[in-house]
Amino acid sequence: MRHAHAELARARRALAADVHVGVGQTNGAAAVSIDEIRLTGGGARSPFWRQLMADVFEAPVAITTSTEGPAYGAALLGAAGAGLFPSVEEAADAFVHVVSRVAPDAERSARYREIHAVYWGLYNDLRGRFRELGRLA
């Protein structure tokens, strides 16, 4: 029973990772190709979360020197906009450096694809019921 609980917890986190990034689909079914994921903030500090993101999206996860996310990006946009750099890309190249990468595990990625397919199948099966619940609320 303990093993089943751990598997369910991992699956729940995998689904959260899938939605967290905002793609809504795994890399293989997505309309875009994911070459690399860059994590910042609290998730970037967790080895478990870094590996989970790599496995779910089947893409390497890069950890950078910056621990800030949106605020740091806004500062880089501002620096480029103020003319301190010729482009946003050059501002990012000057300040954002990858310090480590985590590669996806093929076996776990395959397992998450299976879980993902079941999850989205359930979601599609229940979509009408969700709308009904929404009308009752």
XYZ file of C-alpha atoms in Angstrom:
137
model
C 0.000 0.000 0.000
C 2.844 2.387 0.822
C 4.346 1.874 -2.651
C 0.990 2.634 -4.306
C 0.683 5.851 -2.283
C 4.156 6.946 -3.389
C 3.308 6.219 -7.036
C 0.085 8.234 -6.785
C 1.916 11.134 -5.169
C 4.537 11.091 -7.929
C 1.835 10.945 -10.620
C 0.022 13.875 -9.032
C 3.232 15.901 -9.028
C 3.878 14.919 -12.641
C 0.470 16.205 -13.652
C 1.123 19.373 -11.683
C 4.398 19.776 -13.549
C 2.566 19.339 -16.832
C 0.121 22.127 -16.010
C 2.646 24.255 -14.087
C 4.630 25.020 -17.189
C 1.419 25.893 -19.040
C 1.928 23.609 -21.990
C -0.981 21.320 -21.153
C 0.505 18.541 -23.254
C 3.723 16.605 -23.096
C 6.471 17.520 -25.535
C 5.656 14.682 -27.935
C 2.097 15.932 -28.505
C 2.751 19.644 -28.222
C 2.589 22.002 -31.175
C 6.000 23.370 -30.204
C 9.311 21.669 -29.680
C 10.875 22.076 -26.255
C 14.655 22.120 -26.534
C 15.366 23.105 -22.948
C 13.491 24.181 -19.823
C 14.965 26.823 -17.542
C 13.769 26.757 -13.963
C 13.973 29.594 -11.474
C 12.674 30.191 -7.988
C 11.815 27.515 -5.447
C 11.369 24.721 -7.970
C 14.888 25.231 -9.256
C 16.261 24.469 -5.786
C 14.559 21.064 -5.617
C 16.459 18.189 -7.268
C 13.200 16.204 -7.309
C 11.278 18.975 -9.113
C 14.093 19.504 -11.662
C 14.153 15.806 -12.513
C 10.363 15.588 -12.638
C 10.143 18.512 -15.090
C 12.832 16.941 -17.286
C 11.040 13.586 -17.255
C 7.521 14.938 -17.873
C 8.539 17.236 -20.734
C 11.271 14.966 -22.086
C 13.660 17.906 -22.280
C 16.781 18.884 -20.380
C 16.277 21.265 -17.474
C 18.847 24.036 -17.107
C 19.568 25.766 -13.820
C 20.957 29.276 -14.123
C 22.921 31.626 -11.898
C 19.732 33.641 -11.321
C 17.298 32.453 -8.676
C 14.725 35.078 -9.635
C 12.252 34.613 -12.436
C 9.846 37.256 -13.704
C 11.425 40.219 -11.865
C 14.853 39.386 -13.245
C 13.432 39.012 -16.738
C 11.683 42.386 -16.397
C 14.985 43.972 -15.364
C 16.691 42.507 -18.437
C 13.872 43.791 -20.658
C 14.245 47.219 -19.049
C 18.009 47.217 -19.611
C 17.520 46.401 -23.284
C 14.705 48.929 -23.589
C 16.873 51.647 -22.036
C 19.532 50.970 -24.647
C 22.064 49.393 -22.288
C 22.067 46.358 -24.591
C 21.279 46.171 -28.308
C 18.735 43.367 -27.705
C 17.003 41.351 -25.021
C 18.980 38.299 -26.128
C 22.268 40.114 -25.537
C 21.130 41.308 -22.119
C 20.198 37.732 -21.185
C 23.483 36.393 -22.558
C 25.377 38.895 -20.393
C 23.636 38.008 -17.127
C 22.046 34.560 -17.351
C 24.438 31.618 -17.270
C 23.620 27.921 -17.025
C 25.358 26.268 -14.082
C 23.920 22.754 -14.393
C 21.568 20.614 -16.453
C 19.338 17.653 -15.665
C 18.621 15.162 -18.445
C 15.288 13.355 -18.731
C 15.125 9.684 -17.783
C 13.651 7.770 -20.746
C 11.989 5.087 -18.609
C 10.252 7.570 -16.328
C 9.293 9.759 -19.307
C 7.538 6.778 -20.903
C 5.654 6.114 -17.664
C 4.547 9.762 -17.430
C 3.307 9.621 -21.043
C 1.069 6.701 -20.040
C -0.220 8.550 -16.976
C -0.744 11.700 -19.028
C -2.828 9.852 -21.631
C -5.112 8.406 -18.952
C -5.445 11.790 -17.208
C -6.429 13.678 -20.367
C -8.756 10.849 -21.377
C -10.529 11.207 -18.035
C -10.613 14.970 -18.372
C -12.195 14.757 -21.821
C -14.700 12.156 -20.628
C -15.746 14.412 -17.736
C -15.648 17.800 -19.493
C -19.441 17.918 -19.899
C -19.930 17.050 -16.252
C -17.561 19.834 -15.234
C -19.685 22.314 -17.209
C -22.829 21.009 -15.488
C -21.202 21.524 -12.093
C -20.203 25.033 -13.108
C -23.781 25.917 -14.007
C -24.955 24.698 -10.600
C -22.411 26.758 -8.692
